[in-house]
CSV table of C-alpha atoms in Angstrom, one decimal:
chain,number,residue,atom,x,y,z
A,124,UNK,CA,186.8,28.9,150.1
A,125,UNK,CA,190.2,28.5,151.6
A,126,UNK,CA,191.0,24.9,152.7
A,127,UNK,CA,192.2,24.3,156.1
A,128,UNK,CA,194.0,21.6,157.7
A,129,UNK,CA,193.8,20.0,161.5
A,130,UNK,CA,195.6,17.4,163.5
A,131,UNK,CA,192.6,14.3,163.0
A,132,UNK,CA,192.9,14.0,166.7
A,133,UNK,CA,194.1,15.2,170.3
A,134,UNK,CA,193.7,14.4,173.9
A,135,UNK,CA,194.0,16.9,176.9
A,136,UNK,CA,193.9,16.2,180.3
A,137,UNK,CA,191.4,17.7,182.1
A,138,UNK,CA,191.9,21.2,183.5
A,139,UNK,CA,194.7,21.9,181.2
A,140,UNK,CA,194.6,24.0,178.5
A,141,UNK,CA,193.4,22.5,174.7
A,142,UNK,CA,195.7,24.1,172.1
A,143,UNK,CA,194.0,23.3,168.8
A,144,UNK,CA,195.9,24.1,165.5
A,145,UNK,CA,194.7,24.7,162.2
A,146,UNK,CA,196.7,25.9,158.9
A,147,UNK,CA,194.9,27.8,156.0
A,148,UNK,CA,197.7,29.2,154.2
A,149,UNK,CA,195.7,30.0,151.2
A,150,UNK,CA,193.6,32.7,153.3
A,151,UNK,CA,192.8,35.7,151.1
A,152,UNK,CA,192.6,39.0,152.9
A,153,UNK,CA,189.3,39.6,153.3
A,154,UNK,CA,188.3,35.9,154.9
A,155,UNK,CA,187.9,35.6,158.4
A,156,UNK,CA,189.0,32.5,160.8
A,157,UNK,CA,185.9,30.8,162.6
A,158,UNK,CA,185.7,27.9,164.9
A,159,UNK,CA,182.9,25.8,165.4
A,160,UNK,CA,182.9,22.9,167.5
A,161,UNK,CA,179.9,19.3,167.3
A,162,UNK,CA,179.3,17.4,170.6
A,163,UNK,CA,178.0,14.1,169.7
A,164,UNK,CA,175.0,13.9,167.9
A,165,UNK,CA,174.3,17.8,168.1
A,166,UNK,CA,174.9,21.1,165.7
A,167,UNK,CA,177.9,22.5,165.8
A,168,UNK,CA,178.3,25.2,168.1
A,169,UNK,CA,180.2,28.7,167.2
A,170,UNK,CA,183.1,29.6,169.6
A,171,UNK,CA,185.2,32.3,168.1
A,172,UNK,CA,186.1,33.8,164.5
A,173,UNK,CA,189.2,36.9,163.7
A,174,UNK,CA,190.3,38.6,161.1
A,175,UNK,CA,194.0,39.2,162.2
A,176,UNK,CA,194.3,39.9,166.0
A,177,UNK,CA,194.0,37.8,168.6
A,178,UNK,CA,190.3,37.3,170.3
A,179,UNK,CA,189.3,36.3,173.3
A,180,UNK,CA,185.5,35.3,174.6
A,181,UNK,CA,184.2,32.9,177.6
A,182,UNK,CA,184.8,29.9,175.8
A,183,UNK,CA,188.2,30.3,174.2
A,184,UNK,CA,191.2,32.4,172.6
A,185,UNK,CA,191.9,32.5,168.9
A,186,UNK,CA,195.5,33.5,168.0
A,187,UNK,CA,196.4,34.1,164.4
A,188,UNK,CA,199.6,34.0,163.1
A,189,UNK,CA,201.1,37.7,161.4
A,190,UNK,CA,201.0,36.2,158.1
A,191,UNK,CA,197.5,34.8,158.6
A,192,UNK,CA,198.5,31.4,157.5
A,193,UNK,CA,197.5,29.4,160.8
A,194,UNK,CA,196.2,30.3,163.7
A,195,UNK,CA,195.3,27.7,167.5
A,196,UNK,CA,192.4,28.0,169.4
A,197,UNK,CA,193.1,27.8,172.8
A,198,UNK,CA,190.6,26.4,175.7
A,199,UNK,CA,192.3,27.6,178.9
A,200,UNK,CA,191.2,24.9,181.1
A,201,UNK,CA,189.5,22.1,179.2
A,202,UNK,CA,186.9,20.2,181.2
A,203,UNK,CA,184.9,16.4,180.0
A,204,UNK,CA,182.0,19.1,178.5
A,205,UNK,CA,185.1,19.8,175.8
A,206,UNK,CA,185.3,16.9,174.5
A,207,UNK,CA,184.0,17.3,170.3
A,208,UNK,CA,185.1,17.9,167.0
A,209,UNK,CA,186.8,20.8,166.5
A,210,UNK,CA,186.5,22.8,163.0
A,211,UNK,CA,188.5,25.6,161.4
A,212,UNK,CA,186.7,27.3,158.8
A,213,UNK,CA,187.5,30.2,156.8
A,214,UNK,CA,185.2,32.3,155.4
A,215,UNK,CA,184.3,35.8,154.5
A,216,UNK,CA,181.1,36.1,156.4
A,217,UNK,CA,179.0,37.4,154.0
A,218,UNK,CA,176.3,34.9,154.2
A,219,UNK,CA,178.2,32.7,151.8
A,220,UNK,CA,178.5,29.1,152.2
A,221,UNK,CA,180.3,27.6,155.0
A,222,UNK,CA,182.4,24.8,154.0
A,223,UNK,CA,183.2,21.6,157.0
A,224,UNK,CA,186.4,20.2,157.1
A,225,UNK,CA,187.5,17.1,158.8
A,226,UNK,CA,188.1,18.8,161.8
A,227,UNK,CA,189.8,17.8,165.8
A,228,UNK,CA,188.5,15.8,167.3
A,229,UNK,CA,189.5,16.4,170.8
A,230,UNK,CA,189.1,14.1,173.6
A,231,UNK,CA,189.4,15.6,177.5
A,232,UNK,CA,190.6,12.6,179.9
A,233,UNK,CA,190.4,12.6,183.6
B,260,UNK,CA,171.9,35.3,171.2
B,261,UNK,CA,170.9,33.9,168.4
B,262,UNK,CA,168.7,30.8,168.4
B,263,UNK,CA,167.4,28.3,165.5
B,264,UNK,CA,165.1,25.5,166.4
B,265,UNK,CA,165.1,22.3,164.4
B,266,UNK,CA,162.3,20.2,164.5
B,267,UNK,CA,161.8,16.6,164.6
B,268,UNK,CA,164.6,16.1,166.1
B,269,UNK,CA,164.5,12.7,165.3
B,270,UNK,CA,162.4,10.6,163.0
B,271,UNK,CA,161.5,7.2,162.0
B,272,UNK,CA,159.4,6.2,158.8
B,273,UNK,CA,159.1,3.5,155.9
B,274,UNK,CA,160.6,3.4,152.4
B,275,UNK,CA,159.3,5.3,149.9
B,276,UNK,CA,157.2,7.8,152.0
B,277,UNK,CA,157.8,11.8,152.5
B,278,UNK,CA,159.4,13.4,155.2
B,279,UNK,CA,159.5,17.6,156.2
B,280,UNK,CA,162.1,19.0,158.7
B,281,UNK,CA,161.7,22.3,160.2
B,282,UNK,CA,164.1,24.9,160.4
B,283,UNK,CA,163.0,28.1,162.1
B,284,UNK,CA,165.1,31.3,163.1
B,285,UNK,CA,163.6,32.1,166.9
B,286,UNK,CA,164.7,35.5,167.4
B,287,UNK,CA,166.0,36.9,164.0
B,288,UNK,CA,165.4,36.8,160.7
B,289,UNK,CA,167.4,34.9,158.2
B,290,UNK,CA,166.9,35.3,154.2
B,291,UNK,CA,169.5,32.6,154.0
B,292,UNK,CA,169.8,29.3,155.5
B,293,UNK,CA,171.8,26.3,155.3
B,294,UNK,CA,171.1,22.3,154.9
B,295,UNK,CA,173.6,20.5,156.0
B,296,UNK,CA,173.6,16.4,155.8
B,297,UNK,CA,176.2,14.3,157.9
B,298,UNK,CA,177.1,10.6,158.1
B,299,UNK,CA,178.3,8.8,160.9
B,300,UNK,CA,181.9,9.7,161.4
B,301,UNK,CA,181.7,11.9,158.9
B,302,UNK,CA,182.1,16.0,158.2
B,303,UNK,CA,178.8,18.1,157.4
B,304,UNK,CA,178.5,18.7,153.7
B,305,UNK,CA,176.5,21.1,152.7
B,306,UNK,CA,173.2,20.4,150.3
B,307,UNK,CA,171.6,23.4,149.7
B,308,UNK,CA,170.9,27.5,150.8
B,309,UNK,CA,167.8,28.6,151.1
B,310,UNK,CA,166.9,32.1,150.1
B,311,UNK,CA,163.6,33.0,151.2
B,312,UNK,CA,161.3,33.8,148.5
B,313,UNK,CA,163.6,31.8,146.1
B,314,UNK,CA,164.5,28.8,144.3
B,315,UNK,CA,167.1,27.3,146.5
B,316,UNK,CA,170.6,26.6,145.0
B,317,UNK,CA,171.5,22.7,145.8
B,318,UNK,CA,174.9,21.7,145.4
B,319,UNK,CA,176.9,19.8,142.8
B,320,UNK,CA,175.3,16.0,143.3
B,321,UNK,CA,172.5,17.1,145.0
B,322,UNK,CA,168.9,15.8,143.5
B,323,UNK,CA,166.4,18.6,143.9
B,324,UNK,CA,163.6,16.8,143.3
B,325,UNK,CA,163.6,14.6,146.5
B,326,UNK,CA,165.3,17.2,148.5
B,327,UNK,CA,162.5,19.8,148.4
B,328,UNK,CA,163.6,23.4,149.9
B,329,UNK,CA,161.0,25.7,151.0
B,330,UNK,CA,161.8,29.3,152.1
B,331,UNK,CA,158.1,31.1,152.5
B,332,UNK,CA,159.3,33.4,155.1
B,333,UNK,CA,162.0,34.9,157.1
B,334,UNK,CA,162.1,32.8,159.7
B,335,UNK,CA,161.1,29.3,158.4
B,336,UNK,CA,162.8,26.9,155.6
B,337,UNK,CA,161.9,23.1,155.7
B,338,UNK,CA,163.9,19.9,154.1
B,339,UNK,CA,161.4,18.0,152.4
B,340,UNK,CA,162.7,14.0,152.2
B,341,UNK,CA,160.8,12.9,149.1
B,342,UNK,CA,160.5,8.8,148.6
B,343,UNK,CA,163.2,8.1,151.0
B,344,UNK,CA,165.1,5.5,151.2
B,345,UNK,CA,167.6,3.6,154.0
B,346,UNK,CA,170.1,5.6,152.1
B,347,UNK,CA,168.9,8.9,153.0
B,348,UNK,CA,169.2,7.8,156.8
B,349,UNK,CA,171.6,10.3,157.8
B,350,UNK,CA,171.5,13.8,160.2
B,351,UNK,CA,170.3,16.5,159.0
B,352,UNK,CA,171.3,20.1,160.0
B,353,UNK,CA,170.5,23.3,159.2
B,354,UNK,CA,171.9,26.9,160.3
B,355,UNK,CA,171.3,30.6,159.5
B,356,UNK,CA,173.3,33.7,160.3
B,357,UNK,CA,172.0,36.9,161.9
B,358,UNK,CA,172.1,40.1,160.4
B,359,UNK,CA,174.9,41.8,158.2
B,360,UNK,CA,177.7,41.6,160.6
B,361,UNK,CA,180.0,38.9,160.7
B,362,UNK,CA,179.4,36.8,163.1
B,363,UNK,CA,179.0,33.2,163.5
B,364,UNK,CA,176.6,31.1,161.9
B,365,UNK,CA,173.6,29.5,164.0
B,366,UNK,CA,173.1,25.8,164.0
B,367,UNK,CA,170.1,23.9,164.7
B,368,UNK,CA,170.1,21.0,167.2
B,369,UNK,CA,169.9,18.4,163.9
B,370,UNK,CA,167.6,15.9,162.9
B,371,UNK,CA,168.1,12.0,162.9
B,372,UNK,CA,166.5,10.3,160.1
B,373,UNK,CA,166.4,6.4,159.9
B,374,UNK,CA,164.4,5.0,157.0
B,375,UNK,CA,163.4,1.3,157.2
């Protein structure tokens, strides 16, 4: 699997909007960009994956870069319930094994 | 969507005796899941899949003898603790993806073990 990398750490204010980076510039074609997020003491929770164009859901936006090689997960208006460790994961979805990096963890303040 | 229960969702026992974790796909079935173990602090790291109605493949470190896998059916794989010890206190998660599509992988809600 392709490696990632994320900033150890960010804060956002609550309300705002939660831009979370990632890099994976050793993405191969046919792997896709997920994000997965832990609350304390719980299983991660799936927000969003893409292959190359941007997605949007309910809980966030994923925009990915032309080249593929990073990509931010945006969180339009963060509230407390955000707070957690963030994870950028690449993967080809095929049932193959998903691989956890260090992830964001992101801290909403008042 | 897509729901997996895990089950105890927390558990206490001694040194040296046996303990089962559930994993069960409610609405979907799964001929792979995923054991995950975590330390405080610390990322998931992946143990073992589970492939129903096989041996399941355990990662590089990973003792398969007191970390017993059990796939019997499409819908259940449990995490057998064998002789634990404190040093197998940890959380334990497991997760399974639905269907052929690619979607996002379903985690259970973890299990906290603490061996004294």
């Amino acid at each position: 699997d392709a490696k990632t990398t994320q900033p150890p750490s960010m804060d956002c204010a609550e309300g705002r909007a939660a831009n979370l980076p990632c890099n994976h510039s050793t993405i191969s074609g046919n792997e896709y960009v997920y994000w997965y997020r832990q609350i304390h003491s719980q299983g991660p929770q799936y927000i969003i994956h893409g292959l190359k164009n941007n997605e949007t859901n309910e809980m966030a936006s994923l925009i990915i870069t032309e080249d593929r090689k990073s990509s931010t997960l945006i969180l339009p208006h963060a509230t407390l319930r955000d707070t957690a460790v963030y994870y950028c994961i690449v993967d080809t979805g095929t049932a193959s094994k998903l691989t956890f990096g260090t992830g964001t963890r992101l801290q909403v303040t008042l | 969507g897509a729901v997996v229960s895990q089950h105890p969702s927390w558990v206490i026992c001694k040194s040296g005796t046996s303990v089962k974790i559930e994993c069960r796909s409610l609405d979907f079935q799964a001929t792979t899941m995923f054991w995950y173990r975590q330390f405080p602090k610390q990322s998931l790291m992946l143990m073992a899949t589970s492939n129903e109605g096989s041996k399941a493949t355990y990662e590089q470190g990973v003792e398969k003898d007191k970390f017993l896998i059990n796939h019997a059916s499409l819908t259940l794989s449990t995490l057998t603790v064998t002789s634990a010890h404190p040093e197998d206190s940890s959380f334990y998660i497991c997760s399974a993806r639905e269907g052929t599509l690619r979607g996002g992988y379903t985690f259970g809600s973890g299990t906290r073990l603490t061996v004294v």
